[in-house]
XYZ file of C-alpha atoms in Angstrom:
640
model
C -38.234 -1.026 16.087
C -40.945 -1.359 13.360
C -42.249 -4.982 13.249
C -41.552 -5.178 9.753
C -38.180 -4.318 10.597
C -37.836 -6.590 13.163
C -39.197 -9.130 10.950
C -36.739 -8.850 8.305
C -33.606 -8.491 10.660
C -34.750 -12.018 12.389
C -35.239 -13.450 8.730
C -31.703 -12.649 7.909
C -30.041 -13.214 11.162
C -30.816 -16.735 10.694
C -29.622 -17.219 6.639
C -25.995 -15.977 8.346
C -23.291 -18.376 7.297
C -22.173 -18.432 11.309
C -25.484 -19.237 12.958
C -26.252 -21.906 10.484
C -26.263 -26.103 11.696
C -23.272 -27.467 10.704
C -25.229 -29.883 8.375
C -26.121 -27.125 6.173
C -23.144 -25.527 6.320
C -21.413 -28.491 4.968
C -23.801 -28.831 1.673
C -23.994 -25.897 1.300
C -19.586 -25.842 0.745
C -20.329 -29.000 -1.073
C -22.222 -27.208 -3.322
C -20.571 -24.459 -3.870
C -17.375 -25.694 -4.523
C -18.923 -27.507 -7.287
C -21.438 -24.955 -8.507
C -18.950 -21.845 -8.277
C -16.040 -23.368 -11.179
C -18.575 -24.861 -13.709
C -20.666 -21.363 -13.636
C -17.372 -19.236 -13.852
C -15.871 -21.959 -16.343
C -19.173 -21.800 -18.554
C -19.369 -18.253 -18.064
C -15.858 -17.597 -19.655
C -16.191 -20.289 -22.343
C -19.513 -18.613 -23.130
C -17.958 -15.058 -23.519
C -14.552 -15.878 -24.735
C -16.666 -18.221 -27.826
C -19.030 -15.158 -28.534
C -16.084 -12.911 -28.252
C -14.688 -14.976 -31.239
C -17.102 -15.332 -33.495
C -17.970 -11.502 -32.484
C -14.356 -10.457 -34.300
C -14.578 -13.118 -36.533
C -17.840 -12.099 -38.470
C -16.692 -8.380 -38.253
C -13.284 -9.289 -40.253
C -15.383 -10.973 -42.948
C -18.471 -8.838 -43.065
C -15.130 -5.510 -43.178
C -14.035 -7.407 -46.236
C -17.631 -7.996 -47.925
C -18.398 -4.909 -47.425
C -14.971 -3.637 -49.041
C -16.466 -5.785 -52.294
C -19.671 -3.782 -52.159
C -17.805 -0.705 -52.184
C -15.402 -1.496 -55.329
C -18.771 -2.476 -56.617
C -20.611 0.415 -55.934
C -17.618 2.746 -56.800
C -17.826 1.116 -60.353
C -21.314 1.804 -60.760
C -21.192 5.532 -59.833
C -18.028 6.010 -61.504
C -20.148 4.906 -64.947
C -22.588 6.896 -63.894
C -20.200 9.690 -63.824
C -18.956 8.510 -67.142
C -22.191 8.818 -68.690
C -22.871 12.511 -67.583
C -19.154 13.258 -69.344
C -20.119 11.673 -72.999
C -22.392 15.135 -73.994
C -19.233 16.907 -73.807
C -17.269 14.439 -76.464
C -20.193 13.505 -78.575
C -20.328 16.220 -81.032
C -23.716 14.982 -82.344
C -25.472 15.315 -78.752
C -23.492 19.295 -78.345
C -25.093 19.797 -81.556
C -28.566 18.880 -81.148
C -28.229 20.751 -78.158
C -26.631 23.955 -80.131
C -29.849 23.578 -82.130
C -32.305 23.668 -79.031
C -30.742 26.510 -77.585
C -30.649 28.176 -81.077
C -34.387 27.091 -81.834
C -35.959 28.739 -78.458
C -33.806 31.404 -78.427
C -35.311 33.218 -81.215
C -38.734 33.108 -79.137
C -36.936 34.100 -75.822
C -35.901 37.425 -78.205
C -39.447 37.409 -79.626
C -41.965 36.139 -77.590
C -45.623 35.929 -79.116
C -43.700 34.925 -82.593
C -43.618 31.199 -82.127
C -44.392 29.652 -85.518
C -46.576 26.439 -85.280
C -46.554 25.519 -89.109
C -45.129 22.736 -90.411
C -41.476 23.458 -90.982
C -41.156 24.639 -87.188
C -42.940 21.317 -86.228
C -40.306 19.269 -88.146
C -37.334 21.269 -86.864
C -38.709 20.613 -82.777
C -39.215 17.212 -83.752
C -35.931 16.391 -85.446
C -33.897 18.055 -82.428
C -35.955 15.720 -80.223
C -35.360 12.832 -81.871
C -31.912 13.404 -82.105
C -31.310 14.043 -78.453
C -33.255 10.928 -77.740
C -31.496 8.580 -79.976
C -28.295 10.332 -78.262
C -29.602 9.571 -74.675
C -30.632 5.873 -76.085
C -27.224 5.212 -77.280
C -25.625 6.313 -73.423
C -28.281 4.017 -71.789
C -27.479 1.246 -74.325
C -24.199 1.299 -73.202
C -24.282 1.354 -69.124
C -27.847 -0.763 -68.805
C -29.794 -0.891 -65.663
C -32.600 1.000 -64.247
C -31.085 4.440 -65.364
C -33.426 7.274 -66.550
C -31.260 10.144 -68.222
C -32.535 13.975 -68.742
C -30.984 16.274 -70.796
C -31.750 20.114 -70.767
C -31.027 22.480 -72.913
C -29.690 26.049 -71.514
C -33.589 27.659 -71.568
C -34.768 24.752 -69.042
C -36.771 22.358 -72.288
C -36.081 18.817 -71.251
C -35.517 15.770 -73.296
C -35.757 12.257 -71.289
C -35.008 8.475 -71.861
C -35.549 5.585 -69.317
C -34.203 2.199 -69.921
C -36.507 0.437 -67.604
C -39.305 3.023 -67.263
C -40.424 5.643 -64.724
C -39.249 9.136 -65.268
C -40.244 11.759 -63.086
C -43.587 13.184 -62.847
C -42.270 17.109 -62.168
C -39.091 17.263 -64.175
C -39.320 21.101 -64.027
C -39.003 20.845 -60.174
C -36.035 18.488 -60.360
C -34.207 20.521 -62.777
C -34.352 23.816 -60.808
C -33.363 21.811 -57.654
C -30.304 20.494 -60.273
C -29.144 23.830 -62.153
C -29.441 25.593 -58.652
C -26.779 22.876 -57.006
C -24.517 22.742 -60.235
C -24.843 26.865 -60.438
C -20.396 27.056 -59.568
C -19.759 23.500 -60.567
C -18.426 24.189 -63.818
C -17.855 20.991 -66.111
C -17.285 18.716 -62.762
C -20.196 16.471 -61.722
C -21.934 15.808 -59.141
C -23.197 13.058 -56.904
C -26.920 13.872 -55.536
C -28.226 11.391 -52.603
C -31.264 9.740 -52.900
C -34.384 11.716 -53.457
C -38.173 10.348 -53.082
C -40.005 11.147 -56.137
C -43.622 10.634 -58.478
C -42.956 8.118 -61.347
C -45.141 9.002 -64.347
C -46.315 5.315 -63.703
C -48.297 6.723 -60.739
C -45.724 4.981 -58.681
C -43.471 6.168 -55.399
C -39.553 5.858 -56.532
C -36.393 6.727 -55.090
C -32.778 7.230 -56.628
C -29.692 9.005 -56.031
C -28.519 11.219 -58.991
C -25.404 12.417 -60.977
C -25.624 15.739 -62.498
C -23.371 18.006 -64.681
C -23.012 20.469 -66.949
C -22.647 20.053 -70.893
C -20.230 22.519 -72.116
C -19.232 23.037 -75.665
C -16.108 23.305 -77.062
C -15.123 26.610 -76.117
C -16.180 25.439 -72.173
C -19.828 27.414 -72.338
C -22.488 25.534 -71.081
C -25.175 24.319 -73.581
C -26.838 22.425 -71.315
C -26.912 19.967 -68.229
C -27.656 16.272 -68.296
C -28.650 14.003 -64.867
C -28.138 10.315 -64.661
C -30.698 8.752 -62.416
C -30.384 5.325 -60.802
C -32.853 3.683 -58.634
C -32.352 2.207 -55.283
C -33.783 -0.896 -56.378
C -30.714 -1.476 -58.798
C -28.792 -1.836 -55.610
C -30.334 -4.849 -54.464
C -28.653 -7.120 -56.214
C -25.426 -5.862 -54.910
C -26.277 -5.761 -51.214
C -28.408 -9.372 -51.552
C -25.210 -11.890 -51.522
C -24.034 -9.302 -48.216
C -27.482 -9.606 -46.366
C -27.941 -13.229 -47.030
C -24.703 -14.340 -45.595
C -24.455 -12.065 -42.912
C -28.204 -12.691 -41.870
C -28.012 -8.512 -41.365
C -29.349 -5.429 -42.902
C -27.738 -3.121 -45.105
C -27.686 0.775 -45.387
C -25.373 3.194 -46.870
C -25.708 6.925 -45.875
C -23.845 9.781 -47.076
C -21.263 12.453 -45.207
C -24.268 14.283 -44.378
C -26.280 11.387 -42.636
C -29.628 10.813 -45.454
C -29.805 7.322 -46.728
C -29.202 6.392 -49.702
C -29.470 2.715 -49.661
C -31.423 0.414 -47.029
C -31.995 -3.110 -47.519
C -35.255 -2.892 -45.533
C -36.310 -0.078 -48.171
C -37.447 2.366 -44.898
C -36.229 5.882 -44.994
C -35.021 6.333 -48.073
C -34.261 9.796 -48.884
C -34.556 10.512 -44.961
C -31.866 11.829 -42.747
C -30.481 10.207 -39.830
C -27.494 12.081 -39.198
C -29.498 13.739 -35.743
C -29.748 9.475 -34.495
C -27.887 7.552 -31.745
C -26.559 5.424 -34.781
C -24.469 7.878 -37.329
C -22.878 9.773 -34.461
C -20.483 6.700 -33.561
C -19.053 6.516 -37.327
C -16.881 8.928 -36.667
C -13.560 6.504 -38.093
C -13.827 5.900 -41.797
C -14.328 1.618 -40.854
C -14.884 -0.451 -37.750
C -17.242 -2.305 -35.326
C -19.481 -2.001 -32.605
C -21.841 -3.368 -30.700
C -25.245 -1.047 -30.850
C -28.570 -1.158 -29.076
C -31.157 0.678 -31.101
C -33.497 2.898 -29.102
C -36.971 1.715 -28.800
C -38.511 4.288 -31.269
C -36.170 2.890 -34.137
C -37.659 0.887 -36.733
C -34.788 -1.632 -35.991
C -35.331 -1.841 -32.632
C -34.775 -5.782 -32.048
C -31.916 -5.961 -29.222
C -28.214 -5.682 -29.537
C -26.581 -5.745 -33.113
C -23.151 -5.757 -34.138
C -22.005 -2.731 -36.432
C -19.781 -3.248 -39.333
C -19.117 -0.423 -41.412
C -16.632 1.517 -44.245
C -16.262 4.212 -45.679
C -15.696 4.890 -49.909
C -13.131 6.577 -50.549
C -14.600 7.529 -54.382
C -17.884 9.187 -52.632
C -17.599 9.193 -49.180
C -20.467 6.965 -48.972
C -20.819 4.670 -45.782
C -22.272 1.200 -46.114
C -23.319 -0.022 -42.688
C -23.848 -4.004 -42.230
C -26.017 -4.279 -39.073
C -26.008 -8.014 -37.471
C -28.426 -9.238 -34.635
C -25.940 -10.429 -32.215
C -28.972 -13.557 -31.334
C -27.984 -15.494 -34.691
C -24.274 -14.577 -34.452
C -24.501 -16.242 -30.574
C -27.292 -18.737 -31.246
C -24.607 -21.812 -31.405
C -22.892 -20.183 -28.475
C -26.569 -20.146 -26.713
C -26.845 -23.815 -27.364
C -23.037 -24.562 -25.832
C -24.022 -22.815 -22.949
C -27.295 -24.061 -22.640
C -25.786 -27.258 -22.404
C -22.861 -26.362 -20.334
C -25.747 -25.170 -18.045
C -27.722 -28.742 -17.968
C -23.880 -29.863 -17.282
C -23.694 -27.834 -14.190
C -27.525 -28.323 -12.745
C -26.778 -32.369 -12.841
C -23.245 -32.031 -11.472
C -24.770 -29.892 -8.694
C -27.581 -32.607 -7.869
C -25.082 -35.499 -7.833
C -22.836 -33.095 -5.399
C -26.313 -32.081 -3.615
C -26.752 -35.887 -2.829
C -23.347 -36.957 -2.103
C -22.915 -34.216 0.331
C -26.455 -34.988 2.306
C -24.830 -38.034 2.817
C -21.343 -37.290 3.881
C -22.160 -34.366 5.879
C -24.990 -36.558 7.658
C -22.412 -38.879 8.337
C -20.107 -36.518 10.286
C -22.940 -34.281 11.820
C -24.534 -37.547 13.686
C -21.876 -37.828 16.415
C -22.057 -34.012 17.046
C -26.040 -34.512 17.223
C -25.321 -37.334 20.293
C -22.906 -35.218 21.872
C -24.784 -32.369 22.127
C -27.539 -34.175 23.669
C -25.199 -35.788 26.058
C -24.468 -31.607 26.668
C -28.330 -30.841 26.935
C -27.989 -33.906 29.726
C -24.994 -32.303 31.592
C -26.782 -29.016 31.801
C -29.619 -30.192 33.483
C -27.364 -31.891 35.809
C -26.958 -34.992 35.109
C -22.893 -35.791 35.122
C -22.781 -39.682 34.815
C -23.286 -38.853 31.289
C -20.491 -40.454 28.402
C -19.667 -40.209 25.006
C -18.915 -43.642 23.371
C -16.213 -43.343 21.461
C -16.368 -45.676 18.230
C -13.759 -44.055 15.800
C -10.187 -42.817 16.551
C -10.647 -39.676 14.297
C -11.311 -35.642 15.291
C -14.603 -36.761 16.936
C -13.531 -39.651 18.787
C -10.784 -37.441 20.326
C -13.494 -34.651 21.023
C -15.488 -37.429 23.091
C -12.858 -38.791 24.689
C -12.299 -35.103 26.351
C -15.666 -34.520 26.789
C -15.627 -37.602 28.997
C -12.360 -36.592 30.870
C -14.114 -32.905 31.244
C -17.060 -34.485 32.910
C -15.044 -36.735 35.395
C -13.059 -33.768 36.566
C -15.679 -31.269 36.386
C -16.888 -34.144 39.124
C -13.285 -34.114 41.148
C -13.605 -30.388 41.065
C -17.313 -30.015 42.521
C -16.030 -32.514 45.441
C -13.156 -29.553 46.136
C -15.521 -27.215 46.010
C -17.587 -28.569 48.524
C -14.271 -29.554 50.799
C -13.300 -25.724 50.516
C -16.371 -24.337 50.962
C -16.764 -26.729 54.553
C -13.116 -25.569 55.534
C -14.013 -22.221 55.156
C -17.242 -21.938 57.183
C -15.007 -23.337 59.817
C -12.717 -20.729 59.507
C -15.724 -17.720 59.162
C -16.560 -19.146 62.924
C -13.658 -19.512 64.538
C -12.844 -15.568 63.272
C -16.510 -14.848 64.417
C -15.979 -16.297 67.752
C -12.285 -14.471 67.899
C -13.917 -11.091 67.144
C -13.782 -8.277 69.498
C -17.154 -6.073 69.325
C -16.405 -2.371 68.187
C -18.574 -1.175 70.438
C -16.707 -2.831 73.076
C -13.657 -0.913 71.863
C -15.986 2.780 72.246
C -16.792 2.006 75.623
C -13.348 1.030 76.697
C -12.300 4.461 75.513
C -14.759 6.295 77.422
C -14.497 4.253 80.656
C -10.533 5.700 79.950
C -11.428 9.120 79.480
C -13.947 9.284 82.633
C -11.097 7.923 84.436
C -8.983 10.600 82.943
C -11.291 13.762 83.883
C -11.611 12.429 87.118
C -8.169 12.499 87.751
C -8.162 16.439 86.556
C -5.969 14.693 83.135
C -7.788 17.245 80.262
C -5.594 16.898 77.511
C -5.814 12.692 77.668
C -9.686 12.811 78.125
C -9.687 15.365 74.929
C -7.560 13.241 72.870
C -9.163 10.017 74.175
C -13.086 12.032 72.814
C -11.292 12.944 69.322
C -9.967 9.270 68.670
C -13.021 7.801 69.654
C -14.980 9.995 67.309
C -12.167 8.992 64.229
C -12.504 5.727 65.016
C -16.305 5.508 64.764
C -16.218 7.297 61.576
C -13.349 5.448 60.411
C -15.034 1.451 61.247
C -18.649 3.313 59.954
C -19.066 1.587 56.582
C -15.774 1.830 55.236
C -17.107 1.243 51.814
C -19.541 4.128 51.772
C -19.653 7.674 51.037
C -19.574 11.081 53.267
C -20.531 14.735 52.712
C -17.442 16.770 51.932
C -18.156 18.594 55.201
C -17.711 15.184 56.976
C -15.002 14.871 55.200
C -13.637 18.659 56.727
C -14.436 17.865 59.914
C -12.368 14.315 59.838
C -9.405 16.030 58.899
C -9.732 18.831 61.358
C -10.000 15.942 64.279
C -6.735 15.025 62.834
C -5.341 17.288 62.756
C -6.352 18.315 66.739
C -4.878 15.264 67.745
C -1.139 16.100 65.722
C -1.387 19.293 67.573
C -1.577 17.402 71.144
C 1.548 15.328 69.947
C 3.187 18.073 68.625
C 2.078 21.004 70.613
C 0.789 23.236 67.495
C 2.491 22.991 64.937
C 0.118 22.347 62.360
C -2.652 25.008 61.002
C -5.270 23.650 59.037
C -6.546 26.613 56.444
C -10.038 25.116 54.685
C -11.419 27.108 51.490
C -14.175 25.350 50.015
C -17.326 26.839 48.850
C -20.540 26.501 50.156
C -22.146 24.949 47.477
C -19.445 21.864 47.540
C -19.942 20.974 51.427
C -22.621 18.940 50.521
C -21.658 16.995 47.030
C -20.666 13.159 48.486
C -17.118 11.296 47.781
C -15.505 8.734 49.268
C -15.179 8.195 53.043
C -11.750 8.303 54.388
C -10.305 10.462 50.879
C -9.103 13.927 52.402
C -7.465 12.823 56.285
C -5.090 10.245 54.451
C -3.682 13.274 52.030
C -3.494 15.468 55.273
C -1.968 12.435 57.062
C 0.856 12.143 54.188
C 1.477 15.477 54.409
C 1.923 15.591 58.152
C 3.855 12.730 57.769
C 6.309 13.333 55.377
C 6.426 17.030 54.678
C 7.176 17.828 58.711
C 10.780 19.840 58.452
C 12.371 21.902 61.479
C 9.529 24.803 60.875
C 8.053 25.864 63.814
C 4.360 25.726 62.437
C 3.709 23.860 59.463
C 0.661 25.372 57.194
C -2.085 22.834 55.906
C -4.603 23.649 53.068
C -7.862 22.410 51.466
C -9.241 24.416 48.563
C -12.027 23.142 46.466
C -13.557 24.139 43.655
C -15.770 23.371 40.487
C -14.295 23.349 36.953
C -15.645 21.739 33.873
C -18.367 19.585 35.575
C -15.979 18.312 37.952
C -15.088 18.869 41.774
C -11.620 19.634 41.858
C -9.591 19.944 45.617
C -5.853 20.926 46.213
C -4.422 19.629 49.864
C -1.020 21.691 50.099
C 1.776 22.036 52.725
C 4.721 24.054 53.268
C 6.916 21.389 54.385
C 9.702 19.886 53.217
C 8.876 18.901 49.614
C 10.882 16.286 47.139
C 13.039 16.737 44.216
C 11.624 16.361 40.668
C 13.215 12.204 40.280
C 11.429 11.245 43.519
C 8.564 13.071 42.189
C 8.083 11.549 39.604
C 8.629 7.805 41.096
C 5.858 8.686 43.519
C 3.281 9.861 40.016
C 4.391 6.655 38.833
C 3.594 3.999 41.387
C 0.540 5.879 42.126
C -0.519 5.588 38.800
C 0.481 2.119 38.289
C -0.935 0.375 41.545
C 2.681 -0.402 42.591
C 3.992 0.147 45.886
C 6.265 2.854 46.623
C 10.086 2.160 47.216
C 11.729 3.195 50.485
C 13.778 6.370 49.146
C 10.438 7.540 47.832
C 8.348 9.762 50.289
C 4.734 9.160 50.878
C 2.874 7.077 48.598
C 0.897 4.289 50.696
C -2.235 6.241 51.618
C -1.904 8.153 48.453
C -2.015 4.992 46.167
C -4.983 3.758 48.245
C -7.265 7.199 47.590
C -6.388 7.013 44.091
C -7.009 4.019 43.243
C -10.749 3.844 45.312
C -11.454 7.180 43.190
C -10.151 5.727 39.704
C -12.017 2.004 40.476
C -15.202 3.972 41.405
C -15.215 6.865 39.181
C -13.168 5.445 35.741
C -10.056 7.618 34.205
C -9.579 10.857 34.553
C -10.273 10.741 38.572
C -7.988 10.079 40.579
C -4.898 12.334 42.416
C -1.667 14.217 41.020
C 0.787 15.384 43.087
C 3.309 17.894 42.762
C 5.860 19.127 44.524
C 8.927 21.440 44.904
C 11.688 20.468 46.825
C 12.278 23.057 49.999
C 8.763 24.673 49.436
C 6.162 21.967 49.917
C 3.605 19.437 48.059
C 0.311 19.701 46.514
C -1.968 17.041 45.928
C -4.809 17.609 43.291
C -7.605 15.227 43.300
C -10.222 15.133 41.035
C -13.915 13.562 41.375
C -17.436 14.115 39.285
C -20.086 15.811 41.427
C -22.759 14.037 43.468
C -25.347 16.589 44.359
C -25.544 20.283 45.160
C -26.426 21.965 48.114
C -26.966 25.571 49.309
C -25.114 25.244 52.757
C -22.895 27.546 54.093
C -19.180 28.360 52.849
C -16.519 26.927 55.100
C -13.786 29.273 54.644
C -11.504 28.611 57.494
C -11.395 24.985 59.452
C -8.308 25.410 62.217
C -6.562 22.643 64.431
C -4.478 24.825 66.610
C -5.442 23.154 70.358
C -2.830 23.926 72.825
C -1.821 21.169 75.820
């Protein structure tokens, strides 16, 4: 592991909650069953308060704004009103009539223009009368309006109440008689538009336009009713100043018409992050402008409407810092609140937990004591609470951890008593071999063969058999143990066994268990004999699936599937067989030396058929391989 790794994994192994002293584990409860309320208490007051005064200042601001709108529905609806009078002031048709009539004769004959005197007079009277016309409409609505009039051959004629007409009026009225070209009598509203004053000056203002038509509905001319954004201030002031926001009406189409900040006028934002999410005619929202906007200063609230007259939306953006700013202070202070709450808690749990951590601190140093070995150790017990009672079984655990080291010693005495006495009482093994073969001497010299041959095999099993019980054997060692046997079951029984041995070279020398194949063959013997006159034994091994599989069969008698499966069970289950069931003993001691050694899945399985014989399957992983010879046929047919 890296050591930066190993670094940060011991750093935060000891901030875990388990591993920590119980001192700190107490303050640090302490404090957080203080800190944890107050913080989610504040933190709800907090949102729940700007929550409130969130809806609160939309509902108003919806209704201010709903003002504006009647407001500003007035205005352009007297605008409108003043683009209609042409058509019902016979006066201002006919002065019109008279400048169509006047230029048309040089439209018919150009190069004919007269400049004397009496065509001066004529120009000028039509102009003046147009002009006091346009004087008396402005008279009547006030304001910053500049009106143009223009006849059907594109001559103007222009009045401003407050000054500043437009430096290119020819530009502006091609832009006009091109949007009004299938408008007919019906005007129309025209959003704000940057323009040149005459004044040398940079002016904005949103437009109504219309057609003058006479009489007989033919257009004599077209008049436009400009406004400047500036006479909307007033209106939007008392909505800016209470609100502490910004104001901005757009059109359907996204350009601005209106902005209290006076920044892109005439612009369109309908392409923005903003206009896409007034998609319902009013409501609220809380927006974050981007960081290219021009109003970029954090989260705002959104109020806005719609007109229903023009379609207009007026927009009330509110920074949501002044909405929340007494909020800010509540929590602020709710805050303070919590920090000296959490010091006072800080302090009173130092103390308390020091309090109840103390006696633990003695006691474990007591424990420190008792390790090193030192048992006349106690624990004086003051109080009669949780750690009095823990001391007072400390002590008890120490005087009979005493009582039981005095056993222990007692036992341990009796016991090397006994180890001598069954030392002393032991009879040698190898006394045992050479009583045998003093027997079987005896027997040879008295011409006895078959006794001094049985006497050589059981001396032979019984060395292998007392040779480190415990320990392992080649498989071959294994074969040949069995086939000694078996020998010997033919001198009792005067051959009646055959031992058949299949097992391929390469498995004679992997290592198992000693004493694992004679006790199968023993069982089988055993149990399986029936009135046949020779009963056939097998051992057949093989290798399957990284394991050393080998099958010991017989031909005898068998058992019926129930005692079958009674003999599976207590094999499997370490229990000793009942009488009724056959075999089982030896089995249950190979099986379970294979399953202790080896784990699950090792072990033996028998199966049987009652009348035909019993197979025994036993299982093992391999040891080692070996290239010695196969060992395809292993009899015990000896005759006496």
């Amino acid at each position: 592991m890296p050591p930066f790794k190993r670094s940060l994994r011991l750093m935060f192994g000891k901030l875990r909650f388990a591993d920590m002293r119980m001192e700190k584990k107490l303050l640090l409860v302490f404090v957080l069953l203080i800190l944890l309320p107050l913080s989610v208490i504040g933190g709800i007051s907090y949102s729940s308060y700007s929550r409130s005064i969130q809806n609160n200042t939309a509902a108003y601001s919806q209704k201010m704004i709903g003002q504006v709108i009647d407001r500003l529905d007035d205005y352009i609806r007297d605008m409108t009103a003043l683009s209609a009078m042409p058509s019902y002031m016979e006066d201002f048709k006919n002065n019109l009539i008279r400048s169509n009539r006047y230029y048309q004769q040089y439209t018919a004959a150009p190069g004919e223009e007269n400049t004397g005197t009496e065509d001066y007079a004529l120009r000028l009277s039509i102009q003046r009368g147009l002009e006091d016309n346009m004087n008396f409409i402005n008279a009547l609505k006030g304001g910053d309006s500049s009106i143009y009039v223009f006849d059907s051959y594109g001559n103007g004629y222009s009045s401003a109440a407050g000054g500043g007409l437009r430096l290119d009026v020819a530009g502006s009225y091609r832009s006009w008689i091109e949007k009004t070209q299938d408008s007919g009598g019906e005007a129309l509203l025209l959003p704000t538009q940057e323009f040149r004053s005459n004044l040398q000056s940079t002016r904005y203002a949103f437009t109504v336009v219309r057609k003058v038509m006479d009489g007989f509905q033919n257009t004599v001319g077209l008049i436009a009713v400009d406004t400047q954004v500036s006479t909307l201030q007033k209106t939007f002031a008392e909505l800016d100043q209470v609100t502490q926001g910004r104001s901005l009406v757009v059109d359907p189409d996204g350009v601005v018409i209106y902005d209290s900040g006076m920044q892109g006028l005439g612009t369109n934002i309908g392409s923005g992050d903003l206009f896409p999410r007034l998609r319902e005619a009013h409501g609220s929202f809380v927006y974050t402008p981007s960081s290219g906007s021009a109003a970029s200063s954090g989260k705002q609230l959104v109020v806005y409407d719609t007109s229903e007259q023009t379609d207009w939306k007026i927009i009330l953006s509110i920074p949501l810092g002044a909405l929340t700013r007494d909020a800010a202070h509540t929590r602020n202070a709710t805050l303070a609140a919590i920090a000296v709450v959490t010091l006072v808690a800080l302090l009173s749990s130092i103390f308390l937990s020091s309090a109840l951590t103390r006696p633990l601190d003695g006691m474990m140093r007591l424990m420190k004591r008792v390790q090193r070995g030192d048992l006349s150790v106690r624990f004086v017990v003051r109080r009669k609470d949780e750690i009095g009672k823990l001391g007072s079984q400390f002590n008890f655990m120490l005087v009979r951890i005493e009582e039981l080291i005095a056993d222990i010693y007692r036992i341990e005495a009796q016991k090397k008593e006994a180890e001598l006495g069954a030392l002393q009482s032991q009879i040698n093994p190898h006394f045992v071999y050479n009583t045998l073969e003093a027997i079987r001497m005896t027997a040879e010299l008295n011409d006895d063969s078959d006794s001094a041959d049985m006497i050589a095999i059981l001396g032979r099993m019984l060395r292998y058999s007392t040779g480190d019980p415990g320990g392992d054997a080649t498989v071959r060692e294994e074969l040949e143990h069995a086939a000694r046997y078996v020998d010997l079951l033919n001198y009792r029984y005067r051959g009646r066994f055959r031992l058949n041995v299949n097992v391929p070279g390469d498995l004679l020398d992997e290592r198992l268990p000693r004493l694992t194949l004679q006790p199968i063959i023993e069982n089988a013997a055993y149990h399986g004999l029936d009135d046949k006159p020779l009963m056939l034994l097998s051992i057949d091994g093989f290798r399957e699936a990284g394991l050393l599989h080998f099958r010991v069969s017989d031909n005898g008698c068998g058992m019926n599937e129930a005692a079958l499966d009674k003999l599976n069970r207590a094999i499997a289950a370490g229990l000793p067989p009942r009488k009724r069931v056959r075999g089982g003993v030896g089995l249950k001691n190979v099986h379970h030396r294979l399953a202790l050694r080896y784990g699950r899945g090792c072990g033996l399985r028998v199966s049987s058929e009652e009348g035909r014989g019993t197979f025994v399957d036993l299982t093992l992983p391999p040891w080692s391989s070996g290239d010695a010879g196969s060992l395809t046929e292993m009899e015990g047919d000896h005759e006496n």
